Amino acid sequence: MKRWRSPTSDHPLTSIALALIAVGVVAIFLVLPLATVFAEALRKGLDVAWAAIDEPDARAAIRLTLLTATIAVPLNAVFGISASWAIAKFDFRGKQLLTTLIDLPFSISPVVSGLIYVLIFGLQGWFGQTLRDWDVKVIFALPGIVLATMFVTFPFVARELIPLMIDQGRDEEEAATSLGASGWQTFLRVTLPNIKWGLLYGVLLCNARAMGEFGAVSVVSGHIRGLTNTMPLHVEVLYNDYQFVGAFAVASILALLAIVTLVLKSVLEWRFADEIAAVHQH
Amino acid sequence: MSATGLAAAGLSKPRWRNRSILPGFGLSLGFTVFYLSAVVLIPIAALVIRPWSIGLGGFWHVVTDHRVLAALKLSFGGSAIAALINTVTGPIVAWVLVRYRFPGRRLLDALIDLPFALPTAVAGIALSTLYSPQGWLGEPLAHLGLKLAFTQGGVIIALTFIGLPFVVRTLEPVLADLSREPEEAAATLGATRFQTMRRVVLPSIAPALVTGTTLAFARAIGEYGSVIFIAGNLPGISEIAPLLIVIKLEQFDYAGAAAIGVVMLAASFILILALNLLQNWTRPYR
């Protein structure tokens, strides 16, 4: 006897076939590359992998990556809050254009993002000679790395907060202001509690990209071992040196960071879906 | 908008914005515009101005050099092929994630974002090892006579990897919001399930599919880290455009690098414009 099936559900065989295709695509395209990172790192045992991480150049790379993220992420978070406050709480001309411009860095190749700073601060760049006279290094030094990282992670916090704050409207802030709260009080006591999970979500994604950025940083860094190599650049140097275990060992730290980011992101989306309403917009 | 009406009636002084009782307009907009200009707009202006130091002829000479043309062709062509692959696999993955309930679905859903979260250099060395002749996938493929790593095929694999989440994540909310009534109506009117999918479901997700594909395409054109390890980087064959910028910079050919950069920037702008038009067409107001 034929079993009744809802007209909007697929034939069981179709369902199984589609589910298998989906799982297969994810397994081949996403899981296998991730598994490769850890398998290659542990190919010669945990000791060898650890030795590649606990080594001066690797440690310098980890420190530089942490330092870069520590500068770039808070700056972009402050920018994100400021931009979303201006855009969500006020009406002014050119708002649409401003929103589009904020998203701009996402559409630009990472290599081009690095290139623009070389054109300004590089030896043959706009300020190249001046900087050289003053003995200030931007390109092939920390400032360039931070600037390139700031550029590629620029929109993350803003693009989470803008739709969220537009959704939440202005009523609560207007009420607080009419009751005599100052601007900062209104922001700290009314707005911030409303946006905190969305803010955290944006900061999380911003940080993951800041620590993992390769193309833009690669252009401005100069790849000086132990000095201007961030973790992703150190991975490249080791890999091109045929030190595969070392490359994958450092890469596995970055892969772990990605996994932690995904777990936290899923938790935030699951627990606070309403409070980070912007999440479905990638 | 009634607020605009008030402004037009002259009740509010500055024409370009409407009065609000909330404080901090000047500070927040001022800081926003300053930071945006310093970090993004002025540097981009530096890029746009630079190539013209070698004149229009020089610019044309750089861009039409056969190595540069081959790289641009590979970046755009490879991105298009990768985006098309994701146009097929993306909807299947999104459909399964939205419509089916099975153990591990949440894990599968979380994994989709891996290409966003995994640093591109890590993805690059992983893919290159995976598809190398000794790799888990490269070895069986080599037996089938398929060599992907260090060829143009490798470029397409890397670009497919980074593009998948764009298509899936754009489709998921649209599929989730899709009312089932038209599907029921189609079934009542005697359509087979396949006909319903093709004539009812597909047309309603088509705009989102185009948007997702365009996003994946746009991202792939500029992609660098995940590609260069698996590409092999043979001049004129498997060299992508961003790599050529890096090579020109290493030779201190700033104007040449900027010329390729400007071409890629122009492509980004055209795609942003296309996406904005597409979204105005599909989404009433957000």
Coordinates of C-alpha atoms in Angstrom, one line a residue:
Chain A
M1 CA 0.0 0.0 0.0
K2 CA 1.3 3.4 -0.9
R3 CA 1.9 5.6 2.2
W4 CA 0.6 9.1 2.3
R5 CA 3.1 11.8 1.8
S6 CA 2.7 15.6 2.1
P7 CA 2.6 17.2 -1.3
T8 CA 5.4 19.6 -0.3
S9 CA 7.9 16.9 0.8
D10 CA 10.2 15.2 -1.6
H11 CA 10.0 11.5 -2.6
P12 CA 12.0 9.6 0.0
L13 CA 14.5 8.4 -2.6
T14 CA 14.9 12.0 -3.8
S15 CA 15.4 13.2 -0.2
I16 CA 18.1 10.6 0.4
A17 CA 19.9 11.3 -2.8
L18 CA 19.8 15.1 -2.2
A19 CA 20.9 14.7 1.4
L20 CA 23.8 12.5 0.3
I21 CA 24.8 15.0 -2.3
A22 CA 24.8 17.8 0.3
V23 CA 26.7 15.8 2.8
G24 CA 29.2 14.7 0.0
V25 CA 29.7 18.3 -1.1
V26 CA 30.4 19.5 2.5
A27 CA 32.6 16.5 3.1
I28 CA 34.7 16.8 0.0
F29 CA 34.9 20.6 -0.2
L30 CA 35.0 21.5 3.5
V31 CA 35.7 18.7 5.9
L32 CA 38.5 17.0 4.0
P33 CA 40.6 20.2 3.7
L34 CA 40.1 20.8 7.4
A35 CA 41.1 17.2 8.3
T36 CA 44.1 17.5 6.0
V37 CA 45.5 20.4 8.1
F38 CA 45.5 18.3 11.3
A39 CA 46.6 15.1 9.7
E40 CA 49.6 16.7 8.1
A41 CA 50.5 18.5 11.3
L42 CA 50.5 15.3 13.2
R43 CA 52.2 13.2 10.5
K44 CA 55.4 12.9 12.5
G45 CA 53.8 13.0 15.9
L46 CA 52.7 15.6 18.4
D47 CA 56.3 16.4 19.5
V48 CA 57.5 17.4 16.1
A49 CA 54.4 19.5 15.5
W50 CA 54.8 21.2 18.9
A51 CA 58.5 21.9 18.3
A52 CA 57.5 23.8 15.1
I53 CA 55.1 26.0 17.2
D54 CA 57.4 26.4 20.2
E55 CA 60.2 28.0 18.2
P56 CA 61.3 31.7 18.1
D57 CA 60.1 32.6 14.6
A58 CA 56.7 30.9 15.2
R59 CA 56.3 32.5 18.5
A60 CA 57.2 35.9 17.0
A61 CA 54.6 35.3 14.3
I62 CA 51.9 34.4 17.0
R63 CA 52.8 37.6 18.9
L64 CA 52.6 39.8 15.8
T65 CA 49.2 38.3 14.9
L66 CA 47.8 38.9 18.3
L67 CA 49.2 42.4 18.5
T68 CA 47.8 43.3 15.0
A69 CA 44.3 42.0 16.0
T70 CA 44.5 43.8 19.3
I71 CA 44.9 47.1 17.5
A72 CA 42.8 46.6 14.4
V73 CA 39.7 44.9 15.9
P74 CA 38.9 47.5 18.7
L75 CA 39.4 50.4 16.2
N76 CA 37.0 48.8 13.7
A77 CA 34.5 48.0 16.5
V78 CA 34.5 51.7 17.6
F79 CA 34.0 52.7 14.0
G80 CA 31.2 50.2 13.6
I81 CA 29.3 51.5 16.6
S82 CA 29.9 55.1 15.5
A83 CA 28.8 54.4 11.9
S84 CA 25.7 52.5 12.9
W85 CA 24.7 55.2 15.5
A86 CA 24.9 57.9 12.8
I87 CA 23.1 55.8 10.1
A88 CA 20.4 54.1 12.3
K89 CA 19.5 57.0 14.6
F90 CA 19.5 59.9 12.2
D91 CA 18.1 60.8 8.8
F92 CA 20.5 62.5 6.4
R93 CA 21.2 62.7 2.8
G94 CA 23.8 60.3 1.3
K95 CA 23.0 57.6 3.9
Q96 CA 22.7 54.9 1.2
L97 CA 26.0 55.9 -0.4
L98 CA 27.7 55.8 3.0
T99 CA 26.4 52.3 3.7
T100 CA 27.6 51.2 0.3
L101 CA 31.1 52.7 0.9
I102 CA 31.4 51.0 4.2
D103 CA 30.9 47.6 2.5
L104 CA 33.5 48.5 -0.1
P105 CA 36.5 46.7 1.3
F106 CA 34.6 43.4 1.1
S107 CA 34.5 43.6 -2.7
I108 CA 38.2 44.5 -3.1
S109 CA 40.8 41.9 -3.6
P110 CA 43.0 41.4 -0.6
V111 CA 46.1 41.9 -2.7
V112 CA 44.7 45.3 -4.0
S113 CA 43.9 46.2 -0.3
G114 CA 47.6 45.8 0.4
L115 CA 48.7 47.4 -2.8
I116 CA 46.9 50.7 -2.0
Y117 CA 49.0 51.2 1.1
V118 CA 52.2 50.4 -0.7
L119 CA 51.3 53.1 -3.2
I120 CA 50.9 55.6 -0.4
F121 CA 53.7 54.6 2.0
G122 CA 56.0 52.5 -0.1
L123 CA 59.4 53.8 -1.1
Q124 CA 58.1 55.0 -4.5
G125 CA 54.7 56.0 -3.0
W126 CA 53.2 59.3 -2.2
F127 CA 54.9 59.7 1.2
G128 CA 57.7 57.3 0.6
Q129 CA 60.5 59.8 0.5
T130 CA 59.2 61.9 3.4
L131 CA 58.8 58.8 5.6
R132 CA 62.3 57.7 4.7
D133 CA 63.7 61.2 5.6
W134 CA 61.9 60.9 9.0
D135 CA 63.1 57.3 9.4
V136 CA 59.6 56.0 9.9
K137 CA 58.8 52.6 8.5
V138 CA 55.2 51.8 7.5
I139 CA 55.5 49.3 4.7
F140 CA 57.5 46.2 5.7
A141 CA 56.7 47.1 9.3
L142 CA 53.9 46.9 11.9
P143 CA 52.0 50.0 10.9
G144 CA 51.5 48.7 7.4
I145 CA 50.4 45.3 8.6
V146 CA 47.9 46.9 11.0
L147 CA 46.6 49.3 8.3
A148 CA 46.1 46.5 5.7
T149 CA 44.3 44.4 8.4
M150 CA 42.1 47.3 9.3
F151 CA 41.1 47.7 5.7
V152 CA 40.1 44.1 5.1
T153 CA 38.2 43.8 8.3
F154 CA 36.7 47.3 8.1
P155 CA 33.0 46.5 7.4
F156 CA 32.5 43.5 9.8
V157 CA 31.2 45.2 12.9
A158 CA 29.4 48.0 11.0
R159 CA 27.5 45.7 8.7
E160 CA 26.2 43.6 11.7
L161 CA 25.2 46.6 13.7
I162 CA 23.6 48.9 11.0
P163 CA 20.7 46.6 10.1
L164 CA 20.3 45.6 13.8
M165 CA 20.1 49.2 15.0
I166 CA 17.8 50.2 12.2
D167 CA 15.5 47.3 13.2
Q168 CA 15.5 48.4 16.8
G169 CA 14.5 52.0 15.9
R170 CA 14.9 55.1 18.0
D171 CA 12.1 55.0 20.5
E172 CA 14.0 53.8 23.5
E173 CA 16.9 56.3 23.0
E174 CA 14.4 59.1 22.4
A175 CA 12.6 58.2 25.6
A176 CA 15.9 58.1 27.6
T177 CA 16.9 61.5 26.2
S178 CA 13.6 63.1 26.9
L179 CA 13.9 61.8 30.5
G180 CA 17.1 63.8 30.8
A181 CA 19.8 61.1 30.1
S182 CA 22.9 62.4 28.5
G183 CA 24.2 61.0 25.2
W184 CA 26.7 58.7 26.8
Q185 CA 24.2 57.5 29.4
T186 CA 21.7 56.8 26.7
F187 CA 24.3 54.9 24.7
L188 CA 25.7 52.9 27.7
R189 CA 22.4 52.1 29.4
V190 CA 20.0 51.7 26.5
T191 CA 21.7 51.1 23.2
L192 CA 24.7 49.0 24.3
P193 CA 22.6 46.4 26.2
N194 CA 20.4 46.1 23.1
I195 CA 23.2 45.6 20.7
K196 CA 25.7 43.7 22.8
W197 CA 25.2 40.3 21.2
G198 CA 25.3 41.7 17.7
L199 CA 28.4 43.6 18.6
L200 CA 30.0 40.5 19.9
Y201 CA 29.0 38.7 16.8
G202 CA 30.6 41.3 14.6
V203 CA 33.8 41.4 16.7
L204 CA 34.1 37.6 16.5
L205 CA 34.0 37.6 12.7
C206 CA 36.2 40.7 12.5
N207 CA 38.8 39.0 14.8
A208 CA 38.8 35.8 12.8
R209 CA 39.5 37.6 9.6
A210 CA 42.1 39.9 11.3
M211 CA 44.1 37.0 12.6
G212 CA 43.8 35.0 9.4
E213 CA 44.3 37.7 6.7
F214 CA 46.9 36.7 4.2
G215 CA 46.8 38.5 0.9
A216 CA 46.7 42.1 2.0
V217 CA 49.2 41.5 4.8
S218 CA 51.5 39.6 2.5
V219 CA 51.8 42.6 0.2
V220 CA 52.8 45.0 2.9
S221 CA 54.8 42.8 5.2
G222 CA 58.0 42.0 3.3
H223 CA 58.1 38.6 4.9
I224 CA 60.9 39.3 7.3
R225 CA 61.2 36.2 9.5
G226 CA 60.7 36.7 13.2
L227 CA 59.9 40.4 12.5
T228 CA 57.1 41.1 10.1
N229 CA 55.7 37.6 9.6
T230 CA 52.2 37.1 10.9
M231 CA 51.0 33.5 11.4
P232 CA 49.5 33.0 8.0
L233 CA 52.7 34.4 6.4
H234 CA 54.8 32.1 8.6
V235 CA 52.7 29.2 7.3
E236 CA 53.5 30.3 3.7
V237 CA 57.3 30.7 4.4
L238 CA 57.5 27.2 6.0
Y239 CA 55.4 25.6 3.3
N240 CA 57.5 27.1 0.5
D241 CA 60.6 25.9 2.4
Y242 CA 59.2 22.3 2.2
Q243 CA 58.9 22.3 6.0
F244 CA 55.4 20.8 5.6
V245 CA 54.9 19.5 9.2
G246 CA 55.9 22.9 10.6
A247 CA 53.6 24.7 8.1
F248 CA 50.7 22.6 9.0
A249 CA 51.4 22.7 12.7
V250 CA 51.2 26.5 12.7
A251 CA 48.2 26.3 10.3
S252 CA 46.4 24.0 12.7
I253 CA 46.4 26.8 15.3
L254 CA 44.7 29.0 12.8
A255 CA 42.3 26.1 11.9
L256 CA 41.5 25.7 15.6
L257 CA 40.8 29.4 15.8
A258 CA 38.4 29.0 12.8
I259 CA 36.7 26.1 14.6
V260 CA 36.3 28.1 17.8
T261 CA 35.0 31.0 15.8
L262 CA 32.4 28.8 14.1
V263 CA 31.3 27.2 17.4
L264 CA 30.9 30.6 19.1
K265 CA 29.1 32.0 16.0
S266 CA 26.7 29.1 16.0
V267 CA 26.0 29.5 19.7
L268 CA 25.3 33.2 19.3
E269 CA 23.0 32.6 16.3
W270 CA 21.2 29.9 18.2
R271 CA 20.9 31.5 21.6
F272 CA 20.4 35.1 20.6
A273 CA 18.9 34.9 17.2
D274 CA 16.5 37.8 17.8
E275 CA 19.2 40.0 19.3
I276 CA 21.5 39.6 16.3
A277 CA 18.7 39.8 13.7
A278 CA 21.2 40.8 11.2
V279 CA 22.9 37.4 11.0
H280 CA 21.0 36.1 8.0
Q281 CA 22.7 38.8 6.0
H282 CA 26.1 37.7 4.9
Chain B
M1 CA 8.5 59.7 4.6
S2 CA 6.7 62.2 6.8
A3 CA 10.0 63.4 8.4
T4 CA 11.2 64.4 5.0
G5 CA 7.9 66.3 4.5
L6 CA 8.6 68.3 7.7
A7 CA 12.0 69.2 6.5
A8 CA 10.6 70.3 3.1
A9 CA 8.0 72.4 4.9
G10 CA 10.9 74.3 6.4
L11 CA 10.3 73.2 10.0
S12 CA 13.8 71.9 10.3
K13 CA 16.7 74.1 9.3
P14 CA 19.5 72.1 7.7
R15 CA 18.0 70.7 4.5
W16 CA 20.3 67.7 4.2
R17 CA 19.3 66.1 7.5
N18 CA 16.2 66.0 9.7
R19 CA 16.3 67.2 13.3
S20 CA 16.3 64.6 16.0
I21 CA 16.4 64.9 19.7
L22 CA 19.1 62.3 19.9
P23 CA 22.6 63.6 20.5
G24 CA 25.9 62.7 18.9
F25 CA 25.0 63.2 15.3
G26 CA 28.0 65.4 14.5
L27 CA 30.4 63.2 16.5
S28 CA 29.4 59.9 15.1
L29 CA 29.0 61.0 11.5
G30 CA 32.2 63.0 11.7
F31 CA 34.2 60.1 13.1
T32 CA 32.6 57.7 10.6
V33 CA 33.4 59.9 7.6
F34 CA 36.9 60.6 8.9
Y35 CA 37.8 57.0 9.6
L36 CA 36.2 55.8 6.3
S37 CA 38.2 58.4 4.3
A38 CA 41.5 57.7 6.1
V39 CA 41.4 53.9 5.9
V40 CA 39.4 53.3 2.7
L41 CA 38.6 56.2 0.4
I42 CA 41.9 58.0 0.2
P43 CA 44.0 54.8 -0.2
I44 CA 41.7 53.8 -3.0
A45 CA 42.1 57.2 -4.6
A46 CA 45.8 56.6 -4.5
L47 CA 45.3 53.4 -6.5
V48 CA 43.1 55.0 -9.1
I49 CA 45.5 57.9 -9.6
R50 CA 48.7 55.9 -9.8
P51 CA 48.7 54.0 -13.2
W52 CA 48.3 57.3 -15.1
S53 CA 51.8 58.2 -14.3
I54 CA 52.7 56.0 -17.2
G55 CA 50.0 57.5 -19.4
L56 CA 47.0 56.0 -21.1
G57 CA 49.3 54.2 -23.6
G58 CA 51.4 52.8 -20.7
F59 CA 48.3 51.6 -18.9
W60 CA 47.1 50.0 -22.1
H61 CA 50.5 48.4 -22.7
V62 CA 50.5 46.8 -19.2
V63 CA 46.9 45.6 -19.4
T64 CA 47.1 44.1 -22.8
D65 CA 50.5 42.3 -22.2
H66 CA 49.8 38.6 -23.0
R67 CA 50.8 37.4 -19.5
V68 CA 48.5 39.9 -17.9
L69 CA 45.6 39.1 -20.2
A70 CA 46.1 35.4 -19.6
A71 CA 46.0 36.0 -15.8
L72 CA 42.9 38.2 -16.1
K73 CA 41.2 35.6 -18.3
L74 CA 42.0 32.9 -15.7
S75 CA 40.8 35.0 -12.8
F76 CA 37.5 35.9 -14.5
G77 CA 37.0 32.6 -16.3
G78 CA 37.9 30.4 -13.3
S79 CA 35.7 32.5 -11.0
A80 CA 32.8 32.1 -13.4
I81 CA 33.2 28.3 -13.7
A82 CA 33.5 28.0 -9.9
A83 CA 30.5 30.2 -9.3
L84 CA 28.5 28.1 -11.8
I85 CA 29.5 24.9 -9.9
N86 CA 28.2 26.5 -6.7
T87 CA 25.0 27.5 -8.5
V88 CA 24.4 23.7 -8.9
T89 CA 25.6 22.4 -5.5
G90 CA 24.6 25.5 -3.4
P91 CA 20.9 25.2 -3.9
I92 CA 21.0 21.4 -3.1
V93 CA 22.9 22.0 0.1
A94 CA 20.6 24.9 1.1
W95 CA 17.5 22.9 0.3
V96 CA 18.7 20.0 2.4
L97 CA 19.6 22.3 5.3
V98 CA 16.3 24.2 5.3
R99 CA 13.8 21.4 4.4
Y100 CA 15.1 18.2 5.9
R101 CA 15.5 17.3 9.5
F102 CA 18.2 14.8 10.3
P103 CA 20.9 14.3 13.0
G104 CA 23.9 16.4 12.5
R105 CA 22.1 19.0 10.5
R106 CA 23.2 21.8 12.8
L107 CA 26.8 20.7 12.5
L108 CA 26.5 20.6 8.7
D109 CA 25.0 24.1 8.8
A110 CA 27.9 25.4 10.9
L111 CA 30.5 23.9 8.6
I112 CA 29.2 25.8 5.6
D113 CA 30.9 28.9 7.0
L114 CA 34.3 27.2 7.2
P115 CA 35.6 29.0 4.1
F116 CA 34.7 32.4 5.7
A117 CA 36.4 31.4 9.0
L118 CA 39.5 29.4 7.8
P119 CA 42.4 31.7 6.9
T120 CA 42.9 31.5 3.1
A121 CA 46.6 30.5 3.4
V122 CA 45.5 27.5 5.5
A123 CA 42.9 26.6 3.0
G124 CA 45.4 27.0 0.3
I125 CA 48.1 24.6 1.6
A126 CA 45.4 22.1 2.7
L127 CA 43.7 22.0 -0.7
S128 CA 47.1 21.8 -2.5
T129 CA 48.1 18.8 -0.3
L130 CA 44.7 17.2 -0.6
Y131 CA 44.7 17.3 -4.4
S132 CA 48.4 16.7 -4.9
P133 CA 49.3 13.4 -6.7
Q134 CA 50.0 11.9 -3.2
G135 CA 47.0 13.5 -1.5
W136 CA 43.8 11.8 -0.3
L137 CA 41.9 13.0 -3.3
G138 CA 44.7 13.6 -5.7
E139 CA 45.9 10.0 -5.8
P140 CA 42.5 8.4 -6.7
L141 CA 41.9 11.2 -9.2
A142 CA 45.4 10.6 -10.7
H143 CA 44.4 7.0 -11.3
L144 CA 41.4 8.3 -13.3
G145 CA 43.9 10.4 -15.3
L146 CA 42.7 13.7 -13.7
K147 CA 45.5 16.0 -12.6
L148 CA 44.0 19.0 -10.7
A149 CA 46.7 20.4 -8.4
F150 CA 49.1 22.8 -10.0
T151 CA 46.9 23.3 -13.1
Q152 CA 44.0 25.6 -13.9
G153 CA 41.7 22.9 -12.5
G154 CA 43.3 23.5 -9.1
V155 CA 42.4 27.2 -9.4
I156 CA 38.8 26.3 -10.0
I157 CA 38.7 24.0 -7.0
A158 CA 40.0 26.7 -4.6
L159 CA 37.6 29.2 -6.0
T160 CA 34.7 26.8 -5.6
F161 CA 35.7 26.2 -2.0
I162 CA 35.6 29.9 -1.1
G163 CA 32.4 30.5 -3.1
L164 CA 30.1 27.9 -1.6
P165 CA 29.0 29.7 1.5
F166 CA 28.0 32.8 -0.4
V167 CA 25.4 30.8 -2.5
V168 CA 24.2 28.7 0.4
R169 CA 23.9 31.6 2.9
T170 CA 22.0 33.8 0.4
L171 CA 19.6 31.0 -0.4
E172 CA 18.9 29.7 3.1
P173 CA 16.7 32.6 4.5
V174 CA 14.8 32.8 1.2
L175 CA 14.0 29.1 1.2
A176 CA 13.1 29.3 4.9
D177 CA 10.6 32.2 4.2
L178 CA 9.2 30.4 1.2
S179 CA 5.5 29.7 1.7
R180 CA 4.5 26.1 1.0
E181 CA 1.1 27.0 -0.3
P182 CA 2.1 27.5 -3.9
E183 CA 3.8 24.1 -3.8
E184 CA 0.6 22.6 -2.4
A185 CA -1.5 24.3 -5.0
A186 CA 0.8 23.0 -7.8
A187 CA 0.5 19.5 -6.4
T188 CA -3.3 19.8 -6.2
L189 CA -3.4 20.9 -9.8
G190 CA -1.6 17.7 -10.8
A191 CA 2.0 18.9 -11.1
T192 CA 4.7 16.3 -10.4
R193 CA 7.2 17.1 -7.7
F194 CA 9.8 17.8 -10.3
Q195 CA 7.5 20.2 -12.2
T196 CA 6.7 22.0 -8.9
M197 CA 10.4 22.4 -8.2
R198 CA 11.2 23.7 -11.6
R199 CA 8.2 26.0 -12.2
V200 CA 7.3 27.1 -8.6
V201 CA 10.2 26.8 -6.3
L202 CA 13.1 27.7 -8.7
P203 CA 11.5 30.9 -10.0
S204 CA 11.0 32.2 -6.5
I205 CA 14.5 31.6 -5.4
A206 CA 16.1 32.7 -8.7
P207 CA 16.9 36.3 -7.6
A208 CA 18.6 35.0 -4.5
L209 CA 20.5 32.4 -6.5
V210 CA 21.7 35.1 -8.9
T211 CA 22.7 37.3 -6.0
G212 CA 24.6 34.5 -4.3
T213 CA 26.3 33.5 -7.5
T214 CA 27.4 37.1 -8.1
L215 CA 28.8 37.4 -4.6
A216 CA 30.7 34.2 -5.0
F217 CA 32.0 35.4 -8.4
A218 CA 33.0 38.8 -7.0
R219 CA 34.9 37.2 -4.1
A220 CA 36.6 34.6 -6.4
I221 CA 38.0 37.3 -8.8
G222 CA 40.1 38.8 -6.1
E223 CA 41.0 35.6 -4.2
Y224 CA 44.7 35.1 -3.5
G225 CA 45.6 33.0 -0.5
S226 CA 43.6 29.8 -1.2
V227 CA 44.6 29.8 -4.9
I228 CA 48.3 30.4 -5.1
F229 CA 49.4 27.2 -3.4
I230 CA 47.3 24.9 -5.6
A231 CA 47.7 26.8 -8.8
G232 CA 51.3 26.0 -9.7
N233 CA 51.6 29.6 -10.9
L234 CA 52.9 28.9 -14.4
P235 CA 53.3 32.2 -16.3
G236 CA 50.6 32.7 -18.8
I237 CA 48.8 29.4 -17.8
S238 CA 47.9 29.1 -14.2
E239 CA 48.8 32.6 -12.9
I240 CA 45.9 34.6 -11.4
A241 CA 45.6 38.3 -11.7
P242 CA 46.2 39.1 -7.9
L243 CA 49.5 37.1 -8.1
L244 CA 50.6 39.2 -11.0
I245 CA 50.1 42.3 -8.9
V246 CA 52.4 40.8 -6.2
I247 CA 55.0 39.9 -8.8
K248 CA 55.0 43.4 -10.3
L249 CA 55.3 44.9 -6.8
E250 CA 58.3 42.6 -6.1
Q251 CA 59.9 44.1 -9.3
F252 CA 59.1 47.6 -7.9
D253 CA 56.8 48.2 -10.9
Y254 CA 54.3 50.2 -8.9
A255 CA 52.5 51.6 -11.9
G256 CA 52.1 48.2 -13.6
A257 CA 50.8 46.7 -10.3
A258 CA 48.4 49.7 -9.9
A259 CA 47.2 49.3 -13.6
I260 CA 46.1 45.6 -12.9
G261 CA 44.7 46.8 -9.6
V262 CA 42.6 49.4 -11.3
V263 CA 41.2 46.8 -13.7
M264 CA 40.2 44.6 -10.8
L265 CA 38.8 47.5 -8.9
A266 CA 36.6 48.5 -11.9
A267 CA 35.3 44.9 -12.0
S268 CA 34.5 45.1 -8.3
F269 CA 32.6 48.4 -8.8
I270 CA 30.6 47.0 -11.7
L271 CA 29.7 43.9 -9.6
I272 CA 28.6 46.1 -6.6
L273 CA 26.5 48.2 -8.9
A274 CA 24.9 45.0 -10.4
L275 CA 24.2 43.6 -6.9
N276 CA 22.6 46.9 -5.7
L277 CA 20.4 47.0 -8.8
L278 CA 19.5 43.3 -8.2
Q279 CA 18.7 43.9 -4.6
N280 CA 16.6 46.9 -5.3
W281 CA 14.7 44.8 -7.8
T282 CA 14.1 41.8 -5.5
R283 CA 13.9 43.3 -2.0
P284 CA 11.2 45.9 -1.3
Y285 CA 12.9 47.7 1.7
R286 CA 15.3 46.7 4.3

